[in-house]
Tab-separated table of C-alpha atoms in Angstrom:
chain	number	residue	atom	x	y	z
A	1	MET	CA	-23.256	-18.523	18.274
A	2	LYS	CA	-25.730	-21.267	19.129
A	3	GLU	CA	-28.570	-19.427	17.374
A	4	CYS	CA	-26.387	-19.089	14.283
A	5	LYS	CA	-25.861	-22.874	14.240
A	6	ILE	CA	-29.595	-23.433	14.645
A	7	ARG	CA	-30.346	-21.154	11.686
A	8	LEU	CA	-27.667	-22.810	9.572
A	9	ARG	CA	-29.006	-26.247	10.478
A	10	HIS	CA	-32.530	-25.194	9.528
A	11	ALA	CA	-31.325	-23.717	6.226
A	12	LEU	CA	-29.416	-26.894	5.394
A	13	LEU	CA	-32.405	-29.097	6.225
A	14	THR	CA	-34.618	-26.948	4.004
A	15	GLU	CA	-32.117	-27.104	1.152
A	16	ILE	CA	-31.766	-30.877	1.547
A	17	GLU	CA	-35.542	-31.319	1.307
A	18	ARG	CA	-35.702	-29.178	-1.835
A	19	ALA	CA	-32.843	-31.098	-3.396
A	20	LYS	CA	-34.492	-34.425	-2.565
A	21	GLU	CA	-37.712	-33.312	-4.233
A	22	ASN	CA	-35.707	-32.164	-7.248
A	23	MET	CA	-33.875	-35.483	-7.416
A	24	VAL	CA	-37.152	-37.411	-7.445
A	25	GLN	CA	-38.451	-35.238	-10.274
A	26	VAL	CA	-35.253	-35.588	-12.300
A	27	ALA	CA	-35.183	-39.339	-11.711
A	28	GLU	CA	-38.778	-39.674	-12.879
A	29	GLU	CA	-38.018	-37.695	-16.044
A	30	GLU	CA	-34.554	-39.019	-16.896
A	31	GLY	CA	-34.160	-42.254	-14.956
A	32	ILE	CA	-32.471	-43.044	-11.681
A	33	THR	CA	-29.071	-43.657	-13.278
A	34	SER	CA	-29.001	-40.527	-15.431
A	35	LYS	CA	-26.095	-38.138	-15.117
A	36	SER	CA	-28.426	-35.384	-13.887
A	37	THR	CA	-29.906	-37.569	-11.170
A	38	LEU	CA	-26.450	-38.572	-9.998
A	39	GLN	CA	-25.337	-34.933	-9.898
A	40	VAL	CA	-28.315	-33.979	-7.728
A	41	SER	CA	-27.594	-36.974	-5.502
A	42	GLN	CA	-23.993	-35.846	-5.085
A	43	SER	CA	-25.105	-32.339	-4.159
A	44	ILE	CA	-27.410	-33.845	-1.524
A	45	ASN	CA	-24.452	-35.804	-0.141
A	46	GLN	CA	-22.451	-32.580	0.116
A	47	LEU	CA	-25.309	-30.886	1.958
A	48	LEU	CA	-25.611	-33.856	4.313
A	49	ASN	CA	-21.868	-33.729	5.003
A	50	GLU	CA	-22.159	-30.022	5.773
A	51	LEU	CA	-25.113	-30.700	8.078
A	52	HIS	CA	-23.096	-33.346	9.872
A	53	LYS	CA	-20.237	-30.880	10.419
A	54	VAL	CA	-22.626	-28.288	11.838
A	55	THR	CA	-24.444	-30.681	14.135
A	56	SER	CA	-21.381	-32.525	15.390
A	57	THR	CA	-19.244	-29.476	16.154
A	58	LYS	CA	-19.439	-28.423	19.805
A	59	GLN	CA	-19.401	-24.693	20.413
């Protein structure tokens, strides 16, 4: 079970990094307050919330 959490944590961290890079690119192209940038930002928040759940759950 612990190895599963480690893999999930790693996958989430990787996805968060990709999303952050995407957000920077979108923000540069469309502006930091564009709808697209905000949508990417919200998806990053969801990933961060999921990461928090995984890392704070004791099992």
